[in-house]
mmCIF file of C-alpha atoms in Angstrom:
data_model
loop_
_atom_site.group_PDB
_atom_site.id
_atom_site.type_symbol
_atom_site.label_atom_id
_atom_site.label_comp_id
_atom_site.label_asym_id
_atom_site.label_seq_id
_atom_site.Cartn_x
_atom_site.Cartn_y
_atom_site.Cartn_z
ATOM 1 C CA MET P 1 1.952 44.151 -18.420
ATOM 2 C CA THR P 2 4.949 41.857 -18.831
ATOM 3 C CA SER P 3 5.909 42.352 -15.198
ATOM 4 C CA GLN P 4 2.429 41.235 -14.199
ATOM 5 C CA ILE P 5 2.773 38.076 -16.243
ATOM 6 C CA TYR P 6 6.058 37.097 -14.608
ATOM 7 C CA SER P 7 4.985 37.703 -11.059
ATOM 8 C CA GLN P 8 1.526 36.150 -11.305
ATOM 9 C CA LYS P 9 1.010 32.490 -10.761
ATOM 10 C CA LYS P 10 -0.001 30.853 -13.983
ATOM 11 C CA PHE P 11 -3.363 29.143 -14.244
ATOM 12 C CA ILE P 12 -2.938 25.518 -15.196
ATOM 13 C CA PRO P 13 -6.150 23.590 -15.799
ATOM 14 C CA THR P 14 -5.942 20.218 -14.137
ATOM 15 C CA PRO P 15 -8.157 17.291 -14.953
ATOM 16 C CA PRO P 16 -10.466 16.200 -12.139
ATOM 17 C CA GLU P 17 -9.368 13.515 -9.732
ATOM 18 C CA LYS P 18 -11.985 10.970 -10.571
ATOM 19 C CA GLY P 19 -12.297 11.854 -14.194
ATOM 20 C CA SER P 20 -15.408 12.938 -15.927
ATOM 21 C CA PHE P 21 -19.027 12.321 -15.005
ATOM 22 C CA PRO P 22 -20.814 10.381 -17.718
ATOM 23 C CA LEU P 23 -23.858 12.232 -18.906
ATOM 24 C CA ASP P 24 -27.216 11.364 -17.419
ATOM 25 C CA HIS P 25 -28.990 11.028 -20.733
ATOM 26 C CA GLU P 26 -32.070 9.297 -19.395
ATOM 27 C CA GLY P 27 -32.492 11.699 -16.499
ATOM 28 C CA LEU P 28 -32.328 8.966 -13.882
ATOM 29 C CA CYS P 29 -31.200 11.298 -11.156
ATOM 30 C CA LYS P 30 -33.266 14.257 -12.185
ATOM 31 C CA LYS P 31 -35.446 14.007 -9.102
ATOM 32 C CA GLN P 32 -32.533 14.217 -6.701
ATOM 33 C CA PHE P 33 -31.131 17.070 -8.731
ATOM 34 C CA LEU P 34 -34.382 19.020 -8.422
ATOM 35 C CA ILE P 35 -34.558 18.377 -4.693
ATOM 36 C CA TYR P 36 -31.006 19.647 -4.318
ATOM 37 C CA SER P 37 -31.682 22.735 -6.422
ATOM 38 C CA SER P 38 -34.771 23.648 -4.462
ATOM 39 C CA CYS P 39 -32.896 23.144 -1.205
ATOM 40 C CA LEU P 40 -30.221 25.550 -2.383
ATOM 41 C CA ARG P 41 -32.792 28.156 -3.317
ATOM 42 C CA ARG P 42 -34.504 27.871 0.032
ATOM 43 C CA ASN P 43 -31.289 28.256 1.986
ATOM 44 C CA ALA P 44 -29.893 31.206 0.036
ATOM 45 C CA HIS P 45 -27.419 29.029 -1.833
ATOM 46 C CA ASP P 46 -25.624 27.885 1.262
ATOM 47 C CA ASN P 47 -23.844 24.636 0.595
ATOM 48 C CA SER P 48 -23.614 23.576 4.236
ATOM 49 C CA GLN P 49 -27.379 23.272 4.555
ATOM 50 C CA CYS P 50 -27.833 20.997 1.609
ATOM 51 C CA ARG P 51 -25.264 18.310 2.257
ATOM 52 C CA VAL P 52 -27.874 15.585 2.698
ATOM 53 C CA GLU P 53 -29.483 16.319 -0.648
ATOM 54 C CA ALA P 54 -26.085 16.414 -2.372
ATOM 55 C CA GLN P 55 -25.264 13.073 -0.837
ATOM 56 C CA ALA P 56 -28.590 11.720 -2.098
ATOM 57 C CA TYR P 57 -27.801 12.875 -5.609
ATOM 58 C CA LEU P 58 -24.375 11.283 -5.612
ATOM 59 C CA GLY P 59 -25.858 8.111 -4.166
ATOM 60 C CA CYS P 60 -28.356 8.001 -7.014
ATOM 61 C CA ARG P 61 -25.505 8.373 -9.483
ATOM 62 C CA MET P 62 -23.594 5.545 -7.875
ATOM 63 C CA GLU P 63 -26.601 3.245 -7.926
ATOM 64 C CA ASN P 64 -27.263 3.868 -11.582
ATOM 65 C CA ASN P 65 -23.672 3.270 -12.629
ATOM 66 C CA LEU P 66 -23.130 6.891 -13.450
ATOM 67 C CA MET P 67 -20.414 7.254 -10.902
ATOM 68 C CA GLU P 68 -17.857 4.979 -9.402
ATOM 69 C CA LYS P 69 -18.805 3.683 -5.981
ATOM 70 C CA THR P 70 -16.545 5.174 -3.378
ATOM 71 C CA GLU P 71 -16.770 5.547 0.343
ATOM 72 C CA TRP P 72 -18.504 8.638 1.564
ATOM 73 C CA SER P 73 -15.523 9.644 3.648
ATOM 74 C CA LYS P 74 -13.427 9.880 0.496
ATOM 75 C CA LEU P 75 -15.922 12.335 -0.922
ATOM 76 C CA GLY P 76 -15.953 14.457 2.166
ATOM 77 C CA PHE P 77 -19.291 13.304 3.547
ATOM 78 C CA GLU P 78 -19.892 11.815 6.945
ATOM 79 C CA ASP P 79 -20.719 8.160 6.919
ATOM 80 C CA LYS P 80 -24.461 8.265 7.357
ATOM 81 C CA GLN P 81 -27.238 5.777 6.733
ATOM 82 C CA LYS P 82 -26.032 5.250 3.160
ATOM 83 C CA GLU P 83 -22.935 3.520 4.420
ATOM 84 C CA GLN P 84 -24.994 1.100 6.434
ATOM 85 C CA GLN P 85 -26.778 -0.217 3.369
ATOM 86 C CA MET W 1 61.110 43.677 -53.769
ATOM 87 C CA LEU W 2 62.907 43.730 -57.084
ATOM 88 C CA ARG W 3 63.330 39.991 -56.931
ATOM 89 C CA ARG W 4 59.670 39.610 -56.462
ATOM 90 C CA LEU W 5 58.975 41.790 -59.462
ATOM 91 C CA LEU W 6 61.440 39.872 -61.602
ATOM 92 C CA SER W 7 60.005 36.535 -60.566
ATOM 93 C CA ALA W 8 56.509 37.838 -61.233
ATOM 94 C CA THR W 9 57.427 38.999 -64.698
ATOM 95 C CA GLY W 10 59.125 35.657 -65.278
ATOM 96 C CA ARG W 11 55.923 33.886 -64.431
ATOM 97 C CA TRP W 12 53.947 36.203 -66.637
ATOM 98 C CA GLN W 13 56.155 35.464 -69.628
ATOM 99 C CA CYS W 14 55.824 31.764 -68.979
ATOM 100 C CA GLN W 15 52.090 32.123 -68.999
ATOM 101 C CA GLN W 16 52.147 34.047 -72.226
ATOM 102 C CA LEU W 17 54.092 31.298 -73.928
ATOM 103 C CA LEU W 18 51.650 28.729 -72.725
ATOM 104 C CA GLY W 19 48.806 30.908 -73.787
ATOM 105 C CA SER W 20 50.013 31.055 -77.396
ATOM 106 C CA ASN W 21 48.995 27.456 -77.906
ATOM 107 C CA ARG W 22 45.391 28.471 -77.731
ATOM 108 C CA SER W 23 43.417 29.795 -80.702
ATOM 109 C CA GLN W 24 44.521 33.109 -82.121
ATOM 110 C CA SER W 25 41.036 34.636 -82.177
ATOM 111 C CA SER W 26 40.763 34.940 -78.408
ATOM 112 C CA PRO W 27 42.643 37.922 -77.093
ATOM 113 C CA LEU W 28 45.478 37.230 -74.815
ATOM 114 C CA ARG W 29 44.413 37.437 -71.288
ATOM 115 C CA ILE W 30 46.900 38.016 -68.551
ATOM 116 C CA ARG W 31 46.121 35.945 -65.556
ATOM 117 C CA TRP W 32 47.771 36.880 -62.379
ATOM 118 C CA LYS W 33 47.954 33.505 -60.743
ATOM 119 C CA SER W 34 49.885 34.204 -57.671
ATOM 120 C CA THR W 35 51.422 31.309 -55.881
ATOM 121 C CA ASP W 36 52.847 33.626 -53.316
ATOM 122 C CA PRO W 37 53.107 31.671 -50.038
ATOM 123 C CA ALA W 38 52.263 34.631 -47.766
ATOM 124 C CA GLU W 39 49.063 35.279 -49.651
ATOM 125 C CA GLU W 40 48.220 31.583 -49.596
ATOM 126 C CA ALA W 41 48.617 31.499 -45.829
ATOM 127 C CA ARG W 42 46.387 34.549 -45.474
ATOM 128 C CA LYS W 43 43.759 32.962 -47.651
ATOM 129 C CA LEU W 44 43.890 29.776 -45.644
ATOM 130 C CA ARG W 45 43.534 31.715 -42.419
ATOM 131 C CA SER W 46 40.552 33.690 -43.648
ATOM 132 C CA ARG W 47 38.896 30.530 -44.982
ATOM 133 C CA SER W 48 39.296 28.702 -41.692
ATOM 134 C CA THR W 49 37.936 31.711 -39.830
ATOM 135 C CA LEU W 50 34.913 31.626 -42.085
ATOM 136 C CA TYR W 51 34.440 27.943 -41.373
ATOM 137 C CA TYR W 52 34.715 28.534 -37.625
ATOM 138 C CA ILE W 53 32.130 31.286 -37.742
ATOM 139 C CA THR W 54 29.735 29.198 -39.807
ATOM 140 C CA ALA W 55 30.124 26.267 -37.443
ATOM 141 C CA GLY W 56 29.481 28.541 -34.478
ATOM 142 C CA GLY W 57 26.312 29.838 -36.084
ATOM 143 C CA VAL W 58 25.034 26.334 -36.798
ATOM 144 C CA LEU W 59 25.807 25.349 -33.200
ATOM 145 C CA ILE W 60 23.823 28.257 -31.800
ATOM 146 C CA VAL W 61 20.824 27.517 -34.008
ATOM 147 C CA GLY W 62 20.969 23.846 -33.003
ATOM 148 C CA LEU W 63 21.176 24.753 -29.314
ATOM 149 C CA SER W 64 18.138 26.982 -29.535
ATOM 150 C CA TYR W 65 16.130 24.132 -31.043
ATOM 151 C CA ALA W 66 17.362 21.661 -28.429
ATOM 152 C CA ALA W 67 16.651 24.060 -25.570
ATOM 153 C CA VAL W 68 12.884 23.583 -25.806
ATOM 154 C CA PRO W 69 12.663 19.936 -24.638
ATOM 155 C CA LEU W 70 15.644 20.332 -22.346
ATOM 156 C CA TYR W 71 13.980 23.238 -20.570
ATOM 157 C CA SER W 72 10.746 21.358 -20.021
ATOM 158 C CA ILE W 73 12.648 18.359 -18.612
ATOM 159 C CA PHE W 74 14.490 20.679 -16.249
ATOM 160 C CA CYS W 75 11.258 22.344 -15.144
ATOM 161 C CA GLN W 76 9.570 19.048 -14.448
ATOM 162 C CA ALA W 77 12.478 17.838 -12.389
ATOM 163 C CA TYR W 78 12.792 20.974 -10.292
ATOM 164 C CA SER W 79 9.222 22.345 -10.541
ATOM 165 C CA TYR W 80 9.981 25.880 -11.564
ATOM 166 C CA GLY W 81 7.490 28.162 -13.198
ATOM 167 C CA GLY W 82 4.360 26.847 -11.551
ATOM 168 C CA THR W 83 4.567 23.242 -12.668
ATOM 169 C CA THR W 84 3.617 20.994 -9.800
ATOM 170 C CA LEU W 85 4.993 17.590 -9.030
ATOM 171 C CA GLN W 86 2.286 16.355 -6.743
ATOM 172 C CA GLY W 87 -1.289 16.048 -7.703
ATOM 173 C CA HIS W 88 -4.347 16.143 -5.528
ATOM 174 C CA ASP W 89 -4.592 13.565 -2.816
ATOM 175 C CA ALA W 90 -7.654 11.477 -2.285
ATOM 176 C CA GLU W 91 -6.473 11.106 1.299
ATOM 177 C CA LYS W 92 -6.691 14.821 1.709
ATOM 178 C CA VAL W 93 -10.438 14.867 1.211
ATOM 179 C CA GLU W 94 -10.911 12.419 4.029
ATOM 180 C CA HIS W 95 -8.939 14.353 6.577
ATOM 181 C CA MET W 96 -9.510 17.953 5.686
ATOM 182 C CA VAL W 97 -11.131 20.206 8.197
ATOM 183 C CA LYS W 98 -13.914 22.563 7.319
ATOM 184 C CA ILE W 99 -13.089 26.156 8.152
ATOM 185 C CA LYS W 100 -16.345 27.670 9.293
ATOM 186 C CA ASP W 101 -15.511 31.320 9.667
ATOM 187 C CA ARG W 102 -14.320 31.916 6.128
ATOM 188 C CA VAL W 103 -17.167 31.497 3.697
ATOM 189 C CA LEU W 104 -16.431 31.950 0.019
ATOM 190 C CA LYS W 105 -18.928 32.679 -2.703
ATOM 191 C CA ILE W 106 -18.401 30.628 -5.806
ATOM 192 C CA ARG W 107 -19.960 32.164 -8.896
ATOM 193 C CA PHE W 108 -20.642 30.084 -11.941
ATOM 194 C CA ASN W 109 -20.290 31.181 -15.495
ATOM 195 C CA ALA W 110 -21.050 29.294 -18.693
ATOM 196 C CA ASP W 111 -19.760 30.088 -22.144
ATOM 197 C CA ILE W 112 -19.876 28.454 -25.510
ATOM 198 C CA GLY W 113 -17.563 28.650 -28.471
ATOM 199 C CA SER W 114 -18.630 30.726 -31.409
ATOM 200 C CA SER W 115 -19.689 27.784 -33.547
ATOM 201 C CA MET W 116 -21.198 25.754 -30.725
ATOM 202 C CA ARG W 117 -24.922 25.217 -31.007
ATOM 203 C CA TRP W 118 -25.751 24.102 -27.500
ATOM 204 C CA ASN W 119 -27.583 26.138 -24.904
ATOM 205 C CA PHE W 120 -25.357 25.987 -21.878
ATOM 206 C CA LYS W 121 -26.048 27.695 -18.571
ATOM 207 C CA PRO W 122 -25.397 27.225 -14.868
ATOM 208 C CA GLN W 123 -28.241 26.091 -12.682
ATOM 209 C CA GLN W 124 -27.312 28.333 -9.789
ATOM 210 C CA TYR W 125 -25.770 31.748 -9.884
ATOM 211 C CA GLU W 126 -23.586 31.229 -6.840
ATOM 212 C CA ILE W 127 -22.971 28.905 -3.934
ATOM 213 C CA LYS W 128 -21.585 29.758 -0.540
ATOM 214 C CA VAL W 129 -18.905 27.274 0.358
ATOM 215 C CA ALA W 130 -16.533 26.966 3.274
ATOM 216 C CA PRO W 131 -13.000 25.781 2.529
ATOM 217 C CA GLY W 132 -12.552 22.113 3.304
ATOM 218 C CA GLU W 133 -16.110 21.216 2.420
ATOM 219 C CA THR W 134 -17.072 19.386 -0.729
ATOM 220 C CA ALA W 135 -19.740 21.026 -2.830
ATOM 221 C CA LEU W 136 -21.934 20.078 -5.727
ATOM 222 C CA ALA W 137 -22.958 22.445 -8.516
ATOM 223 C CA PHE W 138 -24.887 21.944 -11.724
ATOM 224 C CA TYR W 139 -24.817 23.150 -15.276
ATOM 225 C CA THR W 140 -27.488 22.448 -17.857
ATOM 226 C CA ALA W 141 -26.854 21.880 -21.528
ATOM 227 C CA ARG W 142 -29.448 21.530 -24.231
ATOM 228 C CA ASN W 143 -29.054 20.573 -27.862
ATOM 229 C CA PRO W 144 -31.731 22.407 -29.838
ATOM 230 C CA THR W 145 -30.588 21.136 -33.229
ATOM 231 C CA ASP W 146 -31.680 18.046 -35.133
ATOM 232 C CA LYS W 147 -28.255 16.482 -35.202
ATOM 233 C CA PRO W 148 -26.176 14.988 -32.387
ATOM 234 C CA VAL W 149 -23.467 17.391 -31.368
ATOM 235 C CA ILE W 150 -20.305 16.458 -29.529
ATOM 236 C CA GLY W 151 -18.889 19.014 -27.173
ATOM 237 C CA ILE W 152 -15.766 19.276 -25.126
ATOM 238 C CA SER W 153 -15.184 21.773 -22.412
ATOM 239 C CA THR W 154 -12.474 23.514 -20.522
ATOM 240 C CA TYR W 155 -12.631 25.637 -17.438
ATOM 241 C CA ASN W 156 -11.084 28.660 -15.863
ATOM 242 C CA VAL W 157 -10.925 29.955 -12.312
ATOM 243 C CA ILE W 158 -10.683 33.637 -11.485
ATOM 244 C CA PRO W 159 -8.691 34.936 -9.607
ATOM 245 C CA PHE W 160 -5.761 32.930 -10.936
ATOM 246 C CA GLU W 161 -4.175 32.502 -7.536
ATOM 247 C CA ALA W 162 -7.320 30.883 -6.216
ATOM 248 C CA GLY W 163 -7.220 28.363 -9.043
ATOM 249 C CA ALA W 164 -4.445 26.508 -7.245
ATOM 250 C CA TYR W 165 -6.785 25.827 -4.312
ATOM 251 C CA PHE W 166 -9.790 24.894 -6.399
ATOM 252 C CA ASN W 167 -9.787 21.102 -6.617
ATOM 253 C CA LYS W 168 -12.318 19.239 -8.665
ATOM 254 C CA ILE W 169 -13.166 15.732 -7.638
ATOM 255 C CA GLN W 170 -15.329 15.059 -10.624
ATOM 256 C CA CYS W 171 -16.748 17.169 -13.386
ATOM 257 C CA PHE W 172 -17.552 17.025 -17.071
ATOM 258 C CA CYS W 173 -14.589 18.751 -18.605
ATOM 259 C CA PHE W 174 -11.827 17.588 -20.931
ATOM 260 C CA GLU W 175 -13.850 14.708 -22.295
ATOM 261 C CA GLU W 176 -16.118 14.566 -25.250
ATOM 262 C CA GLN W 177 -19.764 14.647 -24.346
ATOM 263 C CA GLN W 178 -22.380 13.866 -26.926
ATOM 264 C CA LEU W 179 -25.864 15.279 -26.831
ATOM 265 C CA ASN W 180 -28.568 13.752 -28.987
ATOM 266 C CA PRO W 181 -30.998 16.006 -30.845
ATOM 267 C CA HIS W 182 -33.331 17.984 -28.576
ATOM 268 C CA GLU W 183 -31.812 16.492 -25.478
ATOM 269 C CA GLU W 184 -31.206 18.283 -22.200
ATOM 270 C CA VAL W 185 -28.856 17.049 -19.501
ATOM 271 C CA ASP W 186 -27.685 18.205 -16.107
ATOM 272 C CA MET W 187 -23.949 18.267 -15.676
ATOM 273 C CA PRO W 188 -22.655 18.224 -12.132
ATOM 274 C CA VAL W 189 -19.371 19.543 -10.830
ATOM 275 C CA PHE W 190 -18.136 18.089 -7.567
ATOM 276 C CA PHE W 191 -15.372 20.143 -6.035
ATOM 277 C CA TYR W 192 -13.858 21.503 -2.847
ATOM 278 C CA ILE W 193 -11.705 24.435 -1.872
ATOM 279 C CA ASP W 194 -8.427 23.517 -0.242
ATOM 280 C CA PRO W 195 -8.396 24.672 3.403
ATOM 281 C CA GLU W 196 -4.872 26.015 2.872
ATOM 282 C CA ILE W 197 -6.415 28.950 1.098
ATOM 283 C CA VAL W 198 -6.770 30.735 4.434
ATOM 284 C CA GLN W 199 -3.005 30.717 4.836
ATOM 285 C CA ASP W 200 -2.334 32.402 1.540
ATOM 286 C CA PRO W 201 -1.680 36.109 2.092
ATOM 287 C CA ALA W 202 -2.427 36.974 -1.525
ATOM 288 C CA LEU W 203 -5.976 35.697 -1.128
ATOM 289 C CA GLU W 204 -6.683 37.276 2.223
ATOM 290 C CA HIS W 205 -9.395 39.558 0.908
ATOM 291 C CA CYS W 206 -10.682 37.199 -1.733
ATOM 292 C CA ASP W 207 -14.358 36.486 -1.119
ATOM 293 C CA THR W 208 -15.573 35.539 -4.534
ATOM 294 C CA ILE W 209 -14.223 32.898 -6.850
ATOM 295 C CA THR W 210 -15.624 32.528 -10.313
ATOM 296 C CA LEU W 211 -15.658 29.204 -12.082
ATOM 297 C CA SER W 212 -16.136 29.566 -15.791
ATOM 298 C CA TYR W 213 -16.767 26.695 -18.183
ATOM 299 C CA THR W 214 -16.548 27.000 -21.931
ATOM 300 C CA PHE W 215 -17.918 24.420 -24.313
ATOM 301 C CA PHE W 216 -16.520 23.931 -27.773
ATOM 302 C CA GLU W 217 -17.685 21.733 -30.536
ATOM 303 C CA ALA W 218 -15.532 18.663 -30.962
ATOM 304 C CA LYS W 219 -14.853 17.689 -34.520
ATOM 305 C CA GLU W 220 -14.418 14.091 -35.632
ATOM 306 C CA GLY W 221 -10.953 12.779 -34.979
ATOM 307 C CA LEU W 222 -9.921 15.773 -32.982
ATOM 308 C CA GLN W 223 -6.746 15.196 -31.024
ATOM 309 C CA LEU W 224 -6.201 17.629 -28.231
ATOM 310 C CA ASN W 225 -2.652 18.184 -27.093
ATOM 311 C CA PHE W 226 -2.617 18.406 -23.373
ATOM 312 C CA PRO W 227 0.463 19.984 -21.806
ATOM 313 C CA SER W 228 2.848 17.508 -20.264
ATOM 314 C CA TYR W 229 2.217 18.778 -16.749
ATOM 315 C CA ALA W 230 -1.512 18.021 -16.916
ATOM 316 C CA LYS W 231 -2.287 14.817 -15.086
ATOM 317 C CA PRO W 232 -4.134 12.122 -16.958
ATOM 318 C CA HIS W 233 -7.448 10.966 -15.579
ATOM 319 C CA THR W 234 -6.844 8.558 -12.754
ATOM 320 C CA GLN W 235 -9.954 6.431 -13.184
ATOM 321 C CA LYS W 236 -12.299 6.193 -16.071
ATOM 322 C CA VAL W 237 -15.914 5.770 -15.014
ATOM 323 C CA VAL W 238 -17.615 2.857 -16.701
ATOM 324 C CA GLN W 239 -20.925 3.708 -18.302
ATOM 325 C CA SER W 240 -23.807 1.288 -17.892
#
């Protein structure tokens, strides 16, 4: 058991890069969340199919001051129509 | 030898004479006060040895106490033992390439501490993610009590080796979150898997990664001690 501890890489919890999401107490982005959830269920929980809906949810968060506004490229999304606004 | 004996007896007689000045009721006690120089030297030697040994013991105890901060300074400077010097790069997210042929299943698990009164569960059982692609996942927490409850969470990634490649861009952990009575909120986790995971031979056959969050109740004035190698939050999001 001790030999396993010394050879294994330790797990170190790291705080997230952009900090913590403030809670959506009023449910302002609930609609986008439900759209995203239903998209996931339709596509057998495949993340690649639901990128647009995820982007919509994060956009809603940004608009309602629940998330810091950053460029889409920094979040790993392609610059789509959101960037043009 | 004889001289020694004679001198000793001489001293003894001297002592007796001195002793007669004391009260007659106490019995005469013969004290063998030796002022023999060889014995004195031996005593001095043994005393100094004792002092040396005591000093050595104190030094060792002091060193073992000092070793704790010294060791952590050394580790931080030379990054031994898993401590990392560099953090995650925001630049990395922009330029990383999605690896299409290796799809990983991320399972989500939700736990609560024993005294925590929230209902906490993941919204999806699993998500299929390719390394290099950012993904969004949700947890739901509900406060069924009549009082506001403050929670704070921590997370865990299994297998441990995969935890090094699991990078969270934003989540809800390590900060106090308050839920009002009978309130339900959705908590998102925005993360990505580092594309370098495909180059790790230890994770060659790893298909499933489990992300487990545990919520604990935060008491008033609770100060959590984060380890020194944990990065502080880079930006605090301003609430409206």
